[in-house]
Amino acid sequence: FPMAAADPQVLALAAQITESREQDIPLLLLKLKGILSSPFLGCEESNKIKQDIYDYGLTQYCLLVLKQDHSQLHGAWATAAQLAEILSHCCVGLEVKEDPEEFYKKFLPSAIDSLLVLGKRLQARFIRAIKEKEKQDFLHWFQIVTDAICWLFGGHIQLAACVLQNDRFLQLLITDDVETAIIMMSVLHNILRINSSVLLQVEEETLHSVLDELVYKLSSTTNPAVGSAATKLLLLVAKFCKQLVQLFTARYKGLKGLLSKQWTGKGFDREVNQLLDLLYLEQSSGKGGMQKQHQAASIIQAAWRGFQTRKRLKKLPQAVITLQRSFRAKREQELQHLTKQKEDEALKLQMQLQRQRAMRLFHERQLALLEVVHASRVNKYMQEMEEKSALTIQRFWRGYRARRIFHQQKQSLKEYKAAVIIQRAACKFLEKRRRRRPLSPWKEPKGLSDEQRLALQQKVDDYIKLHPASQMSEEMSKELHMQAQAKLAQFLLRSRLDQRAAQRREALLAQVNTDVELLMNAPGLAEITEKDLGAFMSRSIPVATKARQTHNTMLKYTRWPWWKKLGDEFIQDDVIPDDAINTELETLFIQGRK
């Protein structure tokens, strides 16, 4: 904060904002309007208060609030519009002596950009509003923001070019809404009135965009208010910038006819006549130069047409050759197409004749067989022939369908198997590398400085004061510890008993499955022997069967081809994949279903 004596109201407001929550700051900043509009302030006192407001950072607070989401503020758009007005009044008349470049080069352009963004949002909501009350409110707030912009660049003339070069100003100007368009044209009128040469300082593209929009409004609307505002602006531009009159006559050739036919007798004939006089005067003064330019253009066009004709005549033989080549190629294609069509028709006719001949031979063979076969067996013979024919057709159809399905699934099945092998190898490699990864070395934390230690200790003390810990006696702590130990012992005992019960269930299930398999594979009662009876009485036979199948599984795994063991180089040699063993061991219990 500054050391010089400051206004007590500004000082109290700055202290209150510093201690307040973020959502309450916009409402507190509205108090600046009452401080600035006090009737007892003179010019020097007002400037001194503005200097104090800027030194205490309240102006920067206003700008930061305007950059936030205005719909979340208390008072929403009304608060944002009032803060825009307060910001413009705080900046006008302020002379910053310390670091003026920061104020004039960065702060003021940022303020202009924030105000234009706020104006663009208000304009969009005004256009979308349906209720008349909402439209009037948004239009009132939009007028306040545009007045704040005019007040700001009126106090700082260099901001006029900044406003005109801003893309959002052109977006605000380019609108079909009558009320906001008139307000934005009044802002442009104030810019030209304050700095008449600003149009010569901006880029040519910006200048053309502004003038194009003004001429478009004259040609696209019949509203007298819009036409009057656009005409007055064009007249003001023509009076202040004589160089732009030539641009009017050259770029907008139909402007004179538009003004004289459409806007004469609309209530602003004096401005229309003045603008027409300036345009006709410029046209008469530049008529001789235009005639010379037309003659020069005619000579250039004649020379260019002659050059183009001579060039076309030189290329004519080549063009004829190209045309003949394309004609011969097209005729050859048509002949080939006709030849192929005739061959297809001949093949179709030949196939039809072969079918007829085969059908005739088939009927002749049937008649010959009917003569040989006895009459009582004809129906049976015909039924057998129909069944054989149906089986033949079904066999061919199933074979065709199976081959088609196989060809469709062959590539996808190959890709799926390859993806599974690659994924398995990658997962095993990553798991092995994760196991071998060394632990990161211990890094000693950086020490705290004395100031940081004091600040941290102060935070800890404040937190302890705000959140006092509950006191517990030693006897209560011991009792709580004993209860926790007892519950832990009960949990461990219960988990141990559950584990033993699960092991017994698994063993009993394996025994039941083995007995089921033995019963399913056992011979009938008429064929049973004492040896078969011993298989049910002995408990070692299931164990031996399981050991034998495990041994066979391991032998089969060692004989696998290399492509089945692609990812197994990351596994120890004595480890067999669980899925390979489980695939074989499943037959011990569910062989009867396979």
XYZ file of C-alpha atoms in Angstrom:
594
model
C 0.000 0.000 0.000
C 1.236 3.587 -0.592
C 2.813 5.448 2.281
C 1.174 8.865 1.575
C -2.060 9.863 3.287
C -4.977 8.320 1.420
C -8.688 8.952 1.391
C -10.227 7.188 4.418
C -13.176 5.837 2.382
C -10.844 4.295 -0.201
C -8.606 2.917 2.549
C -11.554 1.357 4.411
C -12.965 -0.142 1.203
C -9.575 -1.622 0.258
C -9.233 -3.200 3.721
C -12.773 -4.584 3.517
C -12.142 -6.104 0.063
C -8.907 -7.687 1.251
C -10.708 -9.464 4.107
C -13.856 -10.431 2.120
C -14.668 -13.528 0.147
C -14.230 -13.567 -3.605
C -17.969 -13.664 -4.390
C -18.580 -10.541 -2.250
C -15.957 -8.379 -3.982
C -18.158 -7.191 -6.933
C -20.814 -5.771 -4.601
C -18.133 -3.991 -2.531
C -16.589 -2.481 -5.664
C -19.950 -0.852 -6.479
C -19.311 1.474 -3.514
C -16.684 3.236 -5.649
C -19.509 4.827 -7.622
C -20.702 6.690 -4.506
C -17.138 7.755 -3.640
C -16.467 9.116 -7.146
C -19.825 10.893 -7.494
C -19.606 12.815 -4.225
C -20.840 16.443 -4.775
C -18.198 17.863 -2.406
C -15.228 16.767 -4.542
C -13.336 19.233 -6.690
C -11.184 18.433 -9.687
C -7.991 17.946 -7.701
C -9.696 15.922 -4.977
C -11.352 13.681 -7.600
C -8.032 13.029 -9.335
C -6.412 12.332 -5.938
C -9.132 9.757 -5.115
C -8.680 8.109 -8.539
C -4.936 7.920 -7.882
C -5.572 6.289 -4.487
C -8.028 3.821 -6.048
C -5.416 2.826 -8.624
C -2.586 2.617 -6.061
C -4.627 0.390 -3.778
C -5.404 -1.971 -6.704
C -9.168 -1.376 -6.745
C -9.095 -0.477 -10.451
C -7.304 -3.746 -11.175
C -9.961 -5.550 -9.120
C -12.673 -4.064 -11.353
C -10.867 -5.279 -14.469
C -10.408 -8.779 -13.050
C -14.089 -9.023 -12.117
C -15.102 -7.966 -15.646
C -13.005 -10.802 -17.074
C -14.956 -13.394 -15.050
C -18.236 -15.105 -15.930
C -20.747 -12.286 -15.500
C -23.711 -14.621 -15.062
C -22.177 -15.847 -11.759
C -21.920 -12.365 -10.185
C -24.371 -10.965 -7.628
C -26.687 -8.869 -9.729
C -25.394 -10.564 -12.898
C -25.311 -8.214 -15.904
C -26.451 -5.117 -14.024
C -23.428 -5.394 -11.707
C -21.107 -5.950 -14.677
C -22.457 -2.839 -16.476
C -22.030 -0.677 -13.356
C -18.478 -1.974 -12.861
C -17.708 -1.074 -16.496
C -18.924 2.469 -15.845
C -16.863 2.679 -12.623
C -13.747 1.384 -14.424
C -14.006 4.022 -17.161
C -14.510 6.860 -14.644
C -11.534 5.662 -12.567
C -9.224 5.657 -15.602
C -10.215 9.061 -17.063
C -8.292 11.910 -15.467
C -5.756 9.539 -13.896
C -2.080 10.338 -14.441
C 0.181 7.490 -13.408
C 3.708 8.599 -12.567
C 5.158 5.293 -11.416
C 5.506 2.793 -14.268
C 3.301 4.680 -16.770
C 4.086 2.214 -19.558
C 2.292 -0.550 -17.637
C -0.812 1.633 -17.377
C -0.926 3.111 -20.874
C 0.400 0.136 -22.919
C -1.138 -2.813 -21.078
C -3.838 -1.858 -18.581
C -5.880 0.515 -20.767
C -5.920 -1.765 -23.882
C -6.908 -4.680 -21.620
C -9.745 -2.587 -20.170
C -10.982 -1.708 -23.680
C -10.917 -5.381 -24.693
C -12.863 -6.441 -21.567
C -15.514 -3.763 -22.148
C -15.940 -4.831 -25.788
C -16.293 -8.475 -24.726
C -18.963 -7.467 -22.200
C -20.757 -5.445 -24.879
C -20.684 -8.400 -27.296
C -22.262 -10.712 -24.696
C -24.957 -8.174 -23.823
C -25.743 -7.689 -27.522
C -26.088 -11.449 -28.055
C -28.442 -11.815 -25.082
C -30.485 -8.816 -26.184
C -31.010 -10.399 -29.602
C -31.964 -13.792 -28.091
C -34.288 -12.334 -25.433
C -38.015 -12.929 -25.963
C -39.699 -10.971 -23.197
C -39.938 -7.209 -23.676
C -38.742 -6.477 -20.123
C -35.569 -8.540 -20.631
C -34.861 -6.839 -23.966
C -35.184 -3.389 -22.402
C -32.860 -4.338 -19.537
C -30.181 -5.777 -21.813
C -30.412 -2.733 -24.128
C -30.022 -0.377 -21.135
C -26.959 -2.252 -19.890
C -25.512 -2.321 -23.418
C -25.944 1.459 -23.612
C -24.122 1.857 -20.269
C -21.164 -0.240 -21.501
C -20.874 1.660 -24.802
C -21.022 4.980 -22.924
C -18.217 3.713 -20.695
C -16.143 2.872 -23.796
C -16.758 6.340 -25.258
C -15.878 7.987 -21.938
C -12.661 5.949 -21.740
C -11.277 6.739 -25.194
C -12.528 10.310 -24.803
C -10.147 10.716 -21.863
C -7.324 8.826 -23.602
C -7.339 9.710 -27.305
C -4.778 7.053 -28.217
C -7.375 4.384 -27.373
C -9.553 5.391 -30.358
C -7.315 3.462 -32.760
C -7.188 0.546 -30.283
C -11.002 0.371 -30.262
C -11.281 0.582 -34.043
C -8.647 -2.136 -34.615
C -10.243 -4.549 -32.146
C -12.006 -7.454 -33.868
C -14.864 -7.387 -31.357
C -15.736 -3.801 -32.297
C -16.266 -4.918 -35.894
C -18.341 -7.879 -34.644
C -20.518 -5.471 -32.647
C -20.935 -3.221 -35.686
C -21.846 -6.084 -38.047
C -25.374 -6.842 -36.837
C -28.883 -6.783 -38.284
C -30.431 -5.537 -35.045
C -31.574 -1.915 -35.389
C -31.146 -0.684 -31.780
C -27.632 -2.032 -31.175
C -26.518 -1.068 -34.705
C -27.528 2.576 -34.082
C -25.686 2.578 -30.737
C -22.498 1.174 -32.318
C -22.644 3.735 -35.136
C -22.898 6.467 -32.501
C -19.735 5.017 -30.880
C -17.992 5.165 -34.274
C -19.217 8.761 -34.670
C -17.636 9.675 -31.307
C -14.379 8.039 -32.367
C -14.222 10.125 -35.566
C -15.217 13.276 -33.691
C -12.470 12.824 -31.100
C -9.727 11.659 -33.505
C -10.579 12.497 -37.107
C -7.431 10.924 -38.567
C -7.895 7.569 -36.881
C -9.098 5.914 -40.108
C -5.748 6.692 -41.725
C -3.884 5.100 -38.799
C -5.602 1.693 -38.893
C -4.893 -1.139 -41.308
C -6.418 -1.075 -44.775
C -8.370 -4.279 -44.153
C -9.987 -2.802 -41.027
C -10.843 0.417 -42.866
C -12.450 -1.486 -45.751
C -14.440 -3.679 -43.343
C -15.896 -0.646 -41.527
C -16.793 1.183 -44.751
C -18.238 -2.014 -46.307
C -20.512 -2.460 -43.304
C -21.759 1.146 -43.489
C -22.519 0.877 -47.217
C -24.166 -2.516 -46.641
C -26.479 -1.013 -44.035
C -27.536 1.642 -46.578
C -28.284 -0.998 -49.212
C -29.917 -3.671 -47.034
C -32.311 -1.721 -44.814
C -35.143 0.734 -45.202
C -35.098 1.963 -41.593
C -34.644 5.778 -41.599
C -32.727 5.761 -38.293
C -30.124 3.310 -39.589
C -29.882 5.085 -42.935
C -29.464 8.496 -41.277
C -26.721 7.240 -38.940
C -24.831 5.506 -41.774
C -25.134 8.555 -44.070
C -23.877 10.932 -41.374
C -20.926 8.660 -40.701
C -19.968 8.470 -44.390
C -20.289 12.261 -44.654
C -18.114 12.730 -41.566
C -15.477 10.381 -43.028
C -15.534 12.237 -46.359
C -15.141 15.629 -44.651
C -12.370 14.672 -42.256
C -10.409 12.403 -44.630
C -10.323 13.801 -48.159
C -8.201 10.872 -49.283
C -11.079 8.472 -48.643
C -13.449 10.178 -51.108
C -11.464 8.599 -53.935
C -11.950 5.242 -52.225
C -15.718 5.842 -52.159
C -15.919 6.561 -55.881
C -13.626 3.692 -56.871
C -14.815 0.959 -54.481
C -18.547 1.789 -54.248
C -19.576 2.810 -57.769
C -23.288 2.398 -57.085
C -23.258 4.539 -53.939
C -24.456 7.725 -55.683
C -27.443 5.984 -57.281
C -28.286 4.269 -53.985
C -28.296 7.578 -52.077
C -30.289 9.470 -54.683
C -32.940 6.786 -55.315
C -33.448 5.110 -51.947
C -32.640 7.750 -49.299
C -33.893 10.983 -50.812
C -36.901 12.389 -48.951
C -36.376 10.347 -45.777
C -35.853 13.315 -43.440
C -32.087 13.812 -43.763
C -31.812 15.232 -47.289
C -29.211 17.821 -46.258
C -26.640 15.150 -45.320
C -27.500 13.082 -48.425
C -27.036 16.083 -50.722
C -23.726 17.045 -49.099
C -22.381 13.521 -49.532
C -23.560 13.403 -53.170
C -21.880 16.760 -53.879
C -18.571 15.466 -52.532
C -18.828 12.285 -54.614
C -19.745 14.123 -57.853
C -16.977 16.671 -57.286
C -14.404 13.924 -56.902
C -15.739 12.146 -59.979
C -15.554 15.314 -62.152
C -12.020 16.111 -61.005
C -10.823 12.610 -61.759
C -12.722 12.210 -65.044
C -9.734 13.096 -67.316
C -7.497 10.668 -65.471
C -10.175 8.012 -65.739
C -10.411 8.453 -69.522
C -6.668 7.969 -69.841
C -6.886 4.913 -67.639
C -9.716 3.497 -69.797
C -7.721 4.060 -72.985
C -4.652 2.395 -71.470
C -6.772 -0.507 -70.258
C -8.290 -0.910 -73.755
C -4.826 -1.035 -75.345
C -3.641 -3.598 -72.813
C -6.766 -5.716 -73.314
C -6.387 -5.622 -77.128
C -2.745 -6.680 -76.914
C -3.634 -9.459 -74.475
C -6.488 -10.738 -76.661
C -4.202 -10.806 -79.722
C -1.569 -12.720 -77.773
C -4.147 -15.212 -76.546
C -5.528 -15.735 -80.097
C -2.053 -16.352 -81.572
C -1.258 -18.750 -78.758
C -4.540 -20.612 -79.341
C -3.820 -20.907 -83.117
C -0.383 -22.378 -82.403
C -1.943 -25.019 -80.155
C -4.723 -25.879 -82.635
C -2.908 -28.811 -84.458
C -2.050 -30.411 -81.140
C -5.647 -29.996 -79.998
C -6.922 -31.678 -83.165
C -4.530 -34.605 -82.647
C -5.682 -34.950 -79.034
C -9.340 -34.869 -80.117
C -8.754 -37.552 -82.758
C -6.888 -39.743 -80.266
C -9.680 -39.475 -77.696
C -12.317 -40.209 -80.382
C -10.453 -43.349 -81.556
C -10.009 -44.534 -77.947
C -13.704 -44.061 -77.226
C -14.673 -45.890 -80.423
C -12.335 -48.764 -79.520
C -13.927 -49.018 -76.075
C -17.396 -49.164 -77.616
C -16.312 -51.928 -80.025
C -14.810 -53.920 -77.145
C -18.001 -53.494 -75.168
C -20.122 -54.723 -78.076
C -17.816 -57.705 -78.630
C -17.955 -58.679 -74.973
C -21.734 -58.315 -74.954
C -22.036 -60.643 -77.988
C -19.725 -63.197 -76.335
C -21.802 -63.111 -73.143
C -25.004 -63.651 -75.104
C -23.447 -66.567 -77.029
C -22.220 -68.144 -73.777
C -25.641 -67.729 -72.193
C -27.307 -69.368 -75.207
C -24.803 -72.234 -75.161
C -25.414 -72.820 -71.430
C -29.142 -72.852 -72.030
C -28.774 -75.425 -74.820
C -26.598 -77.607 -72.603
C -29.183 -77.471 -69.825
C -31.964 -78.414 -72.242
C -29.885 -81.294 -73.654
C -29.050 -82.538 -70.141
C -32.702 -82.291 -69.098
C -33.788 -84.210 -72.204
C -31.188 -86.947 -71.565
C -32.351 -87.148 -67.940
C -35.984 -87.596 -68.948
C -35.014 -90.216 -71.566
C -33.018 -92.117 -68.926
C -35.989 -91.982 -66.546
C -38.338 -93.323 -69.207
C -35.906 -96.137 -69.992
C -35.680 -97.075 -66.313
C -39.466 -96.967 -65.970
C -39.682 -99.524 -68.750
C -37.278 -101.842 -66.933
C -38.566 -101.388 -63.331
C -41.714 -103.247 -62.294
C -44.834 -101.096 -61.880
C -45.190 -101.928 -58.194
C -41.706 -100.544 -57.439
C -41.942 -97.326 -59.441
C -43.141 -95.171 -56.523
C -40.428 -96.550 -54.247
C -37.798 -95.978 -56.912
C -38.965 -92.400 -57.505
C -38.913 -91.701 -53.749
C -35.350 -93.036 -53.479
C -34.257 -90.894 -56.420
C -35.810 -87.805 -54.834
C -34.072 -88.492 -51.504
C -30.703 -88.995 -53.242
C -31.192 -85.775 -55.209
C -32.134 -83.879 -52.062
C -29.089 -85.276 -50.208
C -26.819 -84.322 -53.092
C -28.169 -80.778 -53.192
C -27.891 -80.449 -49.406
C -24.334 -81.813 -49.438
C -23.203 -79.355 -52.092
C -24.944 -76.463 -50.363
C -23.473 -77.265 -46.932
C -20.026 -77.641 -48.428
C -20.322 -74.322 -50.215
C -21.591 -72.573 -47.090
C -18.887 -74.107 -44.874
C -16.136 -73.090 -47.322
C -17.490 -69.543 -47.507
C -17.727 -69.223 -43.704
C -14.254 -70.711 -43.316
C -12.733 -68.246 -45.782
C -14.486 -65.370 -44.037
C -13.297 -66.368 -40.564
C -9.842 -67.630 -41.506
C -8.157 -64.237 -41.633
C -9.916 -62.886 -38.537
C -9.053 -66.052 -36.579
C -5.418 -65.756 -37.619
C -5.320 -62.104 -36.566
C -6.987 -62.945 -33.237
C -4.462 -65.684 -32.454
C -1.555 -63.425 -33.402
C -2.913 -60.619 -31.206
C -3.334 -63.019 -28.264
C 0.247 -64.284 -28.628
C 1.671 -60.757 -28.899
C -0.362 -59.520 -25.927
C 0.693 -62.491 -23.797
C 4.360 -61.939 -24.651
C 4.124 -58.200 -23.964
C 2.361 -58.714 -20.614
C 4.952 -61.240 -19.487
C 7.804 -58.992 -20.561
C 6.338 -56.009 -18.715
C 5.714 -58.114 -15.598
C 9.309 -59.375 -15.613
C 10.722 -55.885 -16.114
C 8.472 -54.579 -13.335
C 9.860 -57.215 -10.970
C 13.459 -56.389 -11.898
C 13.032 -52.629 -11.622
C 15.240 -51.350 -8.783
C 13.834 -49.156 -6.077
C 14.354 -45.447 -6.538
C 17.096 -44.076 -4.272
C 16.002 -42.097 -1.254
C 16.032 -38.397 -1.861
C 16.403 -36.287 1.165
C 13.739 -33.545 1.251
C 14.885 -30.002 0.891
C 15.189 -28.121 4.125
C 12.961 -25.181 5.023
C 14.259 -21.713 5.563
C 13.654 -19.920 8.858
C 10.882 -17.795 7.375
C 9.138 -20.822 5.886
C 9.489 -22.749 9.154
C 7.953 -19.851 11.138
C 5.105 -19.495 8.646
C 4.434 -23.250 8.722
C 4.506 -23.300 12.523
C 2.039 -20.380 12.579
C -0.334 -22.278 10.226
C -0.085 -25.392 12.418
C -0.852 -23.391 15.569
C -3.826 -21.701 13.911
C -5.208 -25.040 12.741
C -4.806 -26.550 16.227
C -6.680 -23.613 17.721
C -9.513 -23.935 15.213
C -9.662 -27.762 15.415
C -8.780 -28.836 18.995
C -8.138 -32.566 19.363
C -10.298 -34.652 21.664
C -8.488 -35.661 24.881
C -8.339 -39.349 25.847
C -7.023 -40.786 29.104
C -4.405 -43.543 29.289
C -6.901 -46.060 30.656
C -9.290 -45.432 27.728
C -6.425 -45.820 25.271
C -5.409 -49.157 26.793
C -9.012 -50.375 26.797
C -9.443 -49.364 23.133
C -6.179 -51.158 22.291
C -7.332 -54.347 24.017
C -10.665 -54.254 22.138
C -8.849 -53.870 18.816
C -6.512 -56.781 19.655
C -9.469 -58.988 20.582
C -11.335 -58.198 17.351
C -8.161 -58.823 15.315
C -7.657 -62.210 16.996
C -11.294 -63.161 16.306
C -10.906 -62.163 12.641
C -7.676 -64.166 12.197
C -9.203 -67.246 13.891
C -12.338 -66.997 11.768
C -10.329 -66.578 8.547
C -8.160 -69.603 9.457
C -11.248 -71.737 10.065
C -12.821 -70.533 6.790
C -9.651 -71.402 4.914
C -9.583 -74.924 6.333
C -13.264 -75.409 5.496
C -12.634 -74.213 1.911
C -9.736 -76.684 1.556
C -11.949 -79.515 2.813
C -14.710 -78.530 0.358
C -12.260 -78.473 -2.564
C -10.826 -81.874 -1.617
C -14.301 -83.356 -1.244
C -15.387 -81.875 -4.614
C -12.302 -83.339 -6.329
C -13.051 -86.735 -4.784
C -16.692 -86.577 -5.904
C -15.707 -85.621 -9.475
C -13.174 -88.458 -9.640
C -15.786 -90.947 -8.401
C -18.284 -89.649 -10.941
C -15.774 -90.143 -13.739
C -14.957 -93.654 -12.569
C -18.670 -94.509 -12.414
C -19.277 -93.120 -15.900
C -16.368 -95.150 -17.361
C -17.135 -98.288 -15.364
C -18.436 -101.405 -17.205
C -21.893 -102.861 -16.679
C -22.812 -105.105 -13.759
C -22.707 -108.155 -15.988
C -19.129 -107.446 -17.061
C -17.619 -106.205 -13.772
C -14.572 -107.953 -12.261
C -12.722 -107.840 -8.964
C -10.108 -105.560 -10.525
C -12.775 -103.037 -11.425
C -14.182 -103.313 -7.904
C -10.756 -102.489 -6.441
C -10.729 -99.197 -8.397
C -13.692 -98.007 -6.303
C -12.366 -99.332 -2.994
C -8.801 -97.909 -3.290
C -7.991 -94.243 -2.653
C -4.625 -94.271 -4.436
C -5.956 -94.840 -7.939
C -7.351 -91.241 -8.390
C -4.032 -89.838 -7.177
C -2.122 -91.996 -9.638
C -4.472 -90.981 -12.452
C -3.947 -87.289 -11.716
C -0.140 -87.730 -11.555
C -0.147 -89.604 -14.877
C -2.228 -86.922 -16.622
C -0.017 -84.139 -15.226
C 3.047 -85.963 -16.504
C 1.472 -86.329 -19.965
C 0.585 -82.626 -19.988
C 4.192 -81.629 -19.232
C 5.504 -83.923 -21.970
C 3.033 -82.488 -24.468
C 4.060 -78.924 -23.514
C 7.742 -79.648 -24.179
C 6.835 -80.863 -27.693
C 4.904 -77.717 -28.663
C 6.122 -75.870 -31.821
C 8.019 -72.618 -31.445
C 5.089 -70.371 -32.429
C 3.015 -71.639 -29.478
C 5.812 -70.760 -27.071
C 6.562 -67.314 -28.561
C 6.216 -65.400 -25.286
C 7.719 -68.123 -23.046
C 11.289 -66.802 -23.240
C 10.401 -64.494 -20.330
C 9.402 -67.477 -18.095
C 11.732 -69.700 -16.112
C 12.401 -73.081 -17.697
C 10.860 -75.062 -14.860
C 7.523 -73.192 -14.926
C 4.652 -74.545 -17.027
C 1.798 -72.172 -17.967
C -1.202 -72.701 -15.739
C -3.631 -72.577 -18.652
C -1.851 -75.482 -20.384
C -1.998 -77.679 -17.275
C -5.564 -76.712 -16.434
C -6.673 -77.556 -19.964
C -5.509 -81.145 -19.509
C -6.457 -81.514 -15.837
C -10.044 -80.473 -16.496
C -10.584 -83.818 -18.189
C -10.012 -85.522 -14.841
C -13.363 -84.233 -13.577
C -15.508 -83.433 -16.621
C -14.418 -86.034 -19.134
C -17.898 -87.461 -19.277
C -19.214 -84.229 -20.832
C -16.567 -83.956 -23.590
